[in-house]
mmCIF file of C-alpha atoms in Angstrom:
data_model
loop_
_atom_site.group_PDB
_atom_site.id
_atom_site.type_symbol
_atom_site.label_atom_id
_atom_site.label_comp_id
_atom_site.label_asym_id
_atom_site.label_seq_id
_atom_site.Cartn_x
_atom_site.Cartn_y
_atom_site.Cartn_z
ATOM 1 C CA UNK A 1 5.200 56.169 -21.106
ATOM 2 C CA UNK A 2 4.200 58.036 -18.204
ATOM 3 C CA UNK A 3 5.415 61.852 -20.011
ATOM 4 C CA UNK A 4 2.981 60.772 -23.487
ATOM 5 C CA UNK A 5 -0.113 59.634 -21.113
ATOM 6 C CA UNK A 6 -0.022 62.954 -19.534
ATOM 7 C CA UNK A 7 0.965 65.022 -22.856
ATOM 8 C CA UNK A 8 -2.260 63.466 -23.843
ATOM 9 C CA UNK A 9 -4.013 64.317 -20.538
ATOM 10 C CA UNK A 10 -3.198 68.030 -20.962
ATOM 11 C CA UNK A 11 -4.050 68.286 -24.507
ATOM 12 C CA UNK A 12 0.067 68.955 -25.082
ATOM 13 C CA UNK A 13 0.276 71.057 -21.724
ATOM 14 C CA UNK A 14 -2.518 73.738 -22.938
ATOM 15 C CA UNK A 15 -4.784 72.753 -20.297
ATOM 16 C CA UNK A 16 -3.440 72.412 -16.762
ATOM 17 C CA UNK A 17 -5.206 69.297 -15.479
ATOM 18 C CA UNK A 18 -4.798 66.183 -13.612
ATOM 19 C CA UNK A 19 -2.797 64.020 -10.634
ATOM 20 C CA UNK A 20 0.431 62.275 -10.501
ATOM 21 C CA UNK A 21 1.424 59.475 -7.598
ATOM 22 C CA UNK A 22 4.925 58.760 -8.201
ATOM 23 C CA UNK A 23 8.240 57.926 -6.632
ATOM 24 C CA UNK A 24 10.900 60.983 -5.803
ATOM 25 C CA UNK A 25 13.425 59.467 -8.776
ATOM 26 C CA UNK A 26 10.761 59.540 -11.340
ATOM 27 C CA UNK A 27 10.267 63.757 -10.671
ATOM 28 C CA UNK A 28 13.069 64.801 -8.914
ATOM 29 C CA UNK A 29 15.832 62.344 -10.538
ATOM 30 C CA UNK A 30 18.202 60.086 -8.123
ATOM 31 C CA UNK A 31 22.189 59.959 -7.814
ATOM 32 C CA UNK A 32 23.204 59.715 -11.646
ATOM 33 C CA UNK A 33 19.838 59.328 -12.924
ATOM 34 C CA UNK A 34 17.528 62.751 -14.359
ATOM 35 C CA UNK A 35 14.087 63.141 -13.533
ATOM 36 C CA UNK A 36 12.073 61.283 -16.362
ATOM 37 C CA UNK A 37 9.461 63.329 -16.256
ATOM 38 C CA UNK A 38 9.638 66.947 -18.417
ATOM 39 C CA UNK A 39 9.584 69.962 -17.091
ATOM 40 C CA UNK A 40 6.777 70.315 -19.857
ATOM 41 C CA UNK A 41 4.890 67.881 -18.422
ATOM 42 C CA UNK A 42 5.060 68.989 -14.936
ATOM 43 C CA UNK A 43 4.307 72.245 -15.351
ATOM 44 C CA UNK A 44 0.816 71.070 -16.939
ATOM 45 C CA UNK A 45 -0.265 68.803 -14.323
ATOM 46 C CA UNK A 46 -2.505 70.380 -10.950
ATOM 47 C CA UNK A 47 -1.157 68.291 -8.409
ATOM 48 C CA UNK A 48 1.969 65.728 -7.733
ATOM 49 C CA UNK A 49 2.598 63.344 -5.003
ATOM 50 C CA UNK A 50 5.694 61.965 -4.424
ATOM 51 C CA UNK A 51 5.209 59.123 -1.896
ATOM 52 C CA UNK A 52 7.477 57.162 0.489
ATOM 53 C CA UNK A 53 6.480 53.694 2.115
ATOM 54 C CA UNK A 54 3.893 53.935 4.143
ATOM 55 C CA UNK A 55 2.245 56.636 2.812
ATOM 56 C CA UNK A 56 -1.607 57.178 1.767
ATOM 57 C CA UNK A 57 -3.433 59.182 -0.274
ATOM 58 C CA UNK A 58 -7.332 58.765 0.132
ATOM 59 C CA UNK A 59 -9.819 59.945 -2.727
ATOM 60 C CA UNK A 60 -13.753 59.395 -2.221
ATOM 61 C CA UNK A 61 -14.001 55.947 -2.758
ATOM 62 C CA UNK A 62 -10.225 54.569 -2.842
ATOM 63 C CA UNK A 63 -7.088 54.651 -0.941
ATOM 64 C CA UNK A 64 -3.739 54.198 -2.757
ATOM 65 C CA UNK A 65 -0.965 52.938 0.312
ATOM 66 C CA UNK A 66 2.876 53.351 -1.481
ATOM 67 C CA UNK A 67 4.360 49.840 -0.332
ATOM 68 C CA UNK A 68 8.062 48.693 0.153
ATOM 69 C CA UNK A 69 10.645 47.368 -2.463
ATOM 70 C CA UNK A 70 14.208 46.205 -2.321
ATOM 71 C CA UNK A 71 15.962 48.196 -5.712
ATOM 72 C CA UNK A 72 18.758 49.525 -6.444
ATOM 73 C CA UNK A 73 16.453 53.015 -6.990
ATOM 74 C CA UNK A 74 16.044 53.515 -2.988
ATOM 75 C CA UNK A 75 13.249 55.503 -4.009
ATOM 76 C CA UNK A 76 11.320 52.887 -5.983
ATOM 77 C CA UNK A 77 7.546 52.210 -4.027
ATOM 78 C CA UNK A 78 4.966 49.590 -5.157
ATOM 79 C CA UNK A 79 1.075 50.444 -4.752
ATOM 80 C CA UNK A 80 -1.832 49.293 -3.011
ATOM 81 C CA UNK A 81 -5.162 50.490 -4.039
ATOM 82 C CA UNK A 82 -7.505 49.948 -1.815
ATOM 83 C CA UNK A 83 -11.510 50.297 -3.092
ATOM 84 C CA UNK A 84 -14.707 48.671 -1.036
ATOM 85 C CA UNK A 85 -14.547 44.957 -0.941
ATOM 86 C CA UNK A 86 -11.826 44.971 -3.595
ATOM 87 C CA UNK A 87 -7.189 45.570 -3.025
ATOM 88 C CA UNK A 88 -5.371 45.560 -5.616
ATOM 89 C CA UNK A 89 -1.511 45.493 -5.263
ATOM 90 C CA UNK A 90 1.891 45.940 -7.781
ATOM 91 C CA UNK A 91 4.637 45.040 -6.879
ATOM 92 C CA UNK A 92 6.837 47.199 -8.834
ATOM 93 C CA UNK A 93 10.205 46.475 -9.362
ATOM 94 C CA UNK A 94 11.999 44.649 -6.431
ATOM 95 C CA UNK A 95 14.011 41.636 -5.117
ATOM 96 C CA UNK A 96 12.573 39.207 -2.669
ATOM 97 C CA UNK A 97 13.114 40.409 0.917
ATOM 98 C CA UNK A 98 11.692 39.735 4.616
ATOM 99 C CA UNK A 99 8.641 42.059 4.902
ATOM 100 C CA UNK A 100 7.756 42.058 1.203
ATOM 101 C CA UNK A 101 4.929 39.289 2.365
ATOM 102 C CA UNK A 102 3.222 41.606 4.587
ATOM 103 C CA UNK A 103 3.211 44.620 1.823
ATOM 104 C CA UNK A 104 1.067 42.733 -0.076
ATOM 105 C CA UNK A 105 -0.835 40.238 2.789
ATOM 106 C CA UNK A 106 -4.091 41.891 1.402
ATOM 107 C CA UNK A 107 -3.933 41.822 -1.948
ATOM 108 C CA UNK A 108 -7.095 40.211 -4.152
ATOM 109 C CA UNK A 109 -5.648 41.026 -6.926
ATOM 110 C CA UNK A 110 -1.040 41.177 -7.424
ATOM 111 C CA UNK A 111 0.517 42.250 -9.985
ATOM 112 C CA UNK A 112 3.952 41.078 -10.156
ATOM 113 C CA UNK A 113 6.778 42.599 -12.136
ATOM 114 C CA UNK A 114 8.219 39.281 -12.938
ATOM 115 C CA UNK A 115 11.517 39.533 -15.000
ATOM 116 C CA UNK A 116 13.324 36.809 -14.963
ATOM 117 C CA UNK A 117 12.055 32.951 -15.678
ATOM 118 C CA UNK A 118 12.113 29.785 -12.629
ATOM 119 C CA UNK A 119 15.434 29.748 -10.683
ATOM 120 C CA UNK A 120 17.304 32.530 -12.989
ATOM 121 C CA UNK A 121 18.964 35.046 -10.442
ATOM 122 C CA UNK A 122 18.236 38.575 -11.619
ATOM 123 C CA UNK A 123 20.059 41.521 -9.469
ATOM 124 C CA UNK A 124 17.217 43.890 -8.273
ATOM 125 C CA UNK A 125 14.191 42.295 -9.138
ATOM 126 C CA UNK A 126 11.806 38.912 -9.151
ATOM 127 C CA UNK A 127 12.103 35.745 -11.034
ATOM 128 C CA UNK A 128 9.388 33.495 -11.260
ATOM 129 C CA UNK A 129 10.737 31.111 -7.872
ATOM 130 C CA UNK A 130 10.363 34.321 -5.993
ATOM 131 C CA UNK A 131 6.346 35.250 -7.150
ATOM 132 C CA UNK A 132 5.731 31.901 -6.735
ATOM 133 C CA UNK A 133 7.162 31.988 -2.996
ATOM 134 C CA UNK A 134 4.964 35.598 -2.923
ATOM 135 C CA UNK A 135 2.011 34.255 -4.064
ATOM 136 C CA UNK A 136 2.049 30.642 -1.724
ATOM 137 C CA UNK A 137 2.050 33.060 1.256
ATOM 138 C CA UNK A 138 -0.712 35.592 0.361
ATOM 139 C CA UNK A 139 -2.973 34.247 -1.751
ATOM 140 C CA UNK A 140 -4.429 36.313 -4.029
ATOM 141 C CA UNK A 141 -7.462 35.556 -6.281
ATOM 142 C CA UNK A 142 -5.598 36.775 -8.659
ATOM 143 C CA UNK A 143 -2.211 36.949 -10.442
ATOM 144 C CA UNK A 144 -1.270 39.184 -13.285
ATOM 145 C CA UNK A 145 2.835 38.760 -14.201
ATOM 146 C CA UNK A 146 4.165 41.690 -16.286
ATOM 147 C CA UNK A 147 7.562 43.356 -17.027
ATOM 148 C CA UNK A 148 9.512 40.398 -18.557
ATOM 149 C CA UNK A 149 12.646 40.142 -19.447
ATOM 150 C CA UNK A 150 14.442 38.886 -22.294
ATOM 151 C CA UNK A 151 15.101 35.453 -20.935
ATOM 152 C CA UNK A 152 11.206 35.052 -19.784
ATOM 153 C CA UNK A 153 10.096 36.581 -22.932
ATOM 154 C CA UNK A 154 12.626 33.534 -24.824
ATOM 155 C CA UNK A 155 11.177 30.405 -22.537
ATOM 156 C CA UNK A 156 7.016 32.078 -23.415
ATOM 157 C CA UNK A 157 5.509 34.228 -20.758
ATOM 158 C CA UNK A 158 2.319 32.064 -20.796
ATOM 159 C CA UNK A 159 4.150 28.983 -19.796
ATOM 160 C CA UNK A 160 5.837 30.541 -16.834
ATOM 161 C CA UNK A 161 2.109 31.301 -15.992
ATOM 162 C CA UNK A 162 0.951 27.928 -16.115
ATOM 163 C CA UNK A 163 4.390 26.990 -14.465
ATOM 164 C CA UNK A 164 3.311 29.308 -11.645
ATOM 165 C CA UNK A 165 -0.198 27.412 -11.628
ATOM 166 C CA UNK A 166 1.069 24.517 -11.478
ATOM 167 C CA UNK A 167 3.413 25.324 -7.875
ATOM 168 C CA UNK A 168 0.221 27.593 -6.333
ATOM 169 C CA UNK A 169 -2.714 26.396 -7.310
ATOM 170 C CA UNK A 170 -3.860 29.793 -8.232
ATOM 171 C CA UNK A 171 -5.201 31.705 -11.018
ATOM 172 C CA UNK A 172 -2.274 33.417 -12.649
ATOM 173 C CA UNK A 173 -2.106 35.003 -16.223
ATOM 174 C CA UNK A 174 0.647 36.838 -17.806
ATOM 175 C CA UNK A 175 0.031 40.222 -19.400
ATOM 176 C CA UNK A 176 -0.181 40.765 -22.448
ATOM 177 C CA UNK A 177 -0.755 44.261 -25.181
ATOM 178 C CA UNK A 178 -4.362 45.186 -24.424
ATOM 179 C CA UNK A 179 -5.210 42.792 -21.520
ATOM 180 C CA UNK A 180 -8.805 43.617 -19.898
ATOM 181 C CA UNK A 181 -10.318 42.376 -17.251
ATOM 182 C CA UNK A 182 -12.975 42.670 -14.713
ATOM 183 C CA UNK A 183 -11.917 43.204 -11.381
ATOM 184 C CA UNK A 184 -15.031 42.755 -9.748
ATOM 185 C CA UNK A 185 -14.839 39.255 -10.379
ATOM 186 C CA UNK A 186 -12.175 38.886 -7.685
ATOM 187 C CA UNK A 187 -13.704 41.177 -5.017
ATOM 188 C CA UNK A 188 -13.547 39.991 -1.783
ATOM 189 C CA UNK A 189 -17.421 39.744 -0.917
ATOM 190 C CA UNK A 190 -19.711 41.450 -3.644
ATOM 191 C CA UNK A 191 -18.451 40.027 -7.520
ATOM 192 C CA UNK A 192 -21.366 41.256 -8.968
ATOM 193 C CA UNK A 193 -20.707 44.578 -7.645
ATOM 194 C CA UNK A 194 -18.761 46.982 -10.085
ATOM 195 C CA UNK A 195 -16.143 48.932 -8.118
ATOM 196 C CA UNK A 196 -17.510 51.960 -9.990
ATOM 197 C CA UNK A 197 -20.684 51.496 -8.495
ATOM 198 C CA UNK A 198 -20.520 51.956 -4.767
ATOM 199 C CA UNK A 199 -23.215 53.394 -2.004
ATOM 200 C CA UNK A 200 -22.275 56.879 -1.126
ATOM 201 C CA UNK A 201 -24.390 57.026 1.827
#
C-alpha cells in the first residue's frame, strides 16, 4: 500500500515531496526478496530513513524509536512514537521472544499484528496466547489487534478481542476498514489534551 499512499503524496511523482521511515528490505530488498518500493516512487520522495533497532528520529513534537522483532526478514523493525504525555507502539510482524516486553514497556497505546487465533502456532509471528502474554506484562490503555490471518479471520476477529479481554482485563479492539479513534483519550496524564495541540514554549 505503501508505493499508492506515496503515488498519491507526490501527485504521481510530479512533485518531489515528503518522508519515508522504513526498514532496509522494504527499499533496498533482502536475500531473495526485491525492494517493494519503485524506483518511481523513490525518486519522488525528499527524504528516506531506513532504521535499525534502536534508532530515533525526532521531529518538533514527536520521536519515532524503530523497536526489535524476531522475523524471518532480519530487517523487519516495529515503531514507537513517542508525542507529550502520549506512546504509541506496533508491533509489526514478529514471534514472541525475551526482550520483546521491554520494546514496548511504555506503550499507552499497542498495536499488535496478531495473526494467528489462541494457542495456534504460527512460524514468524504472534497468535493471540502470545499478545495476551504481551499485553499482561505492559499494560497498555489500549489494544488495537490487526493483520489477521485466515484462521483468526475464520474463528471472528472481534471474539478473539473479547477473548483477549477476558485473560487481561484490558481494553482491546480489533481493527477493522476505517477504524478511528481518539488517542487522546488514552494519554498518560492530559485526555482532554489533543496531541495536535501542544505548548511550544
Amino acid at each position: 500500500d505503501a508505493n499508492i499512499i506515496l503515488n498519491t503524496l507526490t501527485k504521481g511523482a510530479t512533485l518531489k515531496r515528503g518522508t519515508l521511515i522504513s526498514s532496509e528490505s522494504f527499499v533496498l530488498g533482502h536475500s531473495s526478496e526485491y525492494p517493494y518500493l519503485t524506483n518511481f516512487n523513490k525518486n519522488a520522495l525528499e527524504k528516506i530513513h531506513i532504521l535499525n533497532p534502536g534508532d530515533i528520529i525526532k521531529q518538533d513534537e514527536f520521536m519515532i524509536k524503530a523497536l526489535k522483532t524476531k522475523h524471518n526478514d532480519p530487517t523487519t523493525i516495529g515503531f514507537g512514537i513517542h508525542l507529550p504525555n502520549l506512546n504509541i507502539s506496533y508491533t509489526s510482524d514478529t514471534s514472541f521472544f525475551q526482550g520483546l516486553v521491554t520494546e514496548h514497556k511504555d506503550a499507552d497505546i499497542l498495536i499488535a499484528n496478531n495473526v494467528n487465533p489462541y494457542e495456534e502456532p504460527i512460524a514468524h509471528n504472534l497468535n493471540t496466547s502470545d499478545t495476551i502474554n504481551l499485553i499482561s506484562e505492559i499494560n497498555p490503555k489500549l489494544t488495537i489487534l490487526q493483520h489477521f490471518g485466515e484462521s483468526l479471520l475464520n474463528k471472528n476477529p472481534v471474539y478473539e478481542a473479547r477473548l483477549v479481554k477476558q485473560k487481561t482485563n484490558q481494553q482491546v479492539i480489533s481493527a477493522y476498514d476505517n477504524l478511528s479513534i481518539d488517542p487522546s483519550s488514552y494519554s498518560v496524564s492530559s485526555p482532554q489534551k489533543s496531541i495536535f495541540s501542544f505548548n511550544k514554549s
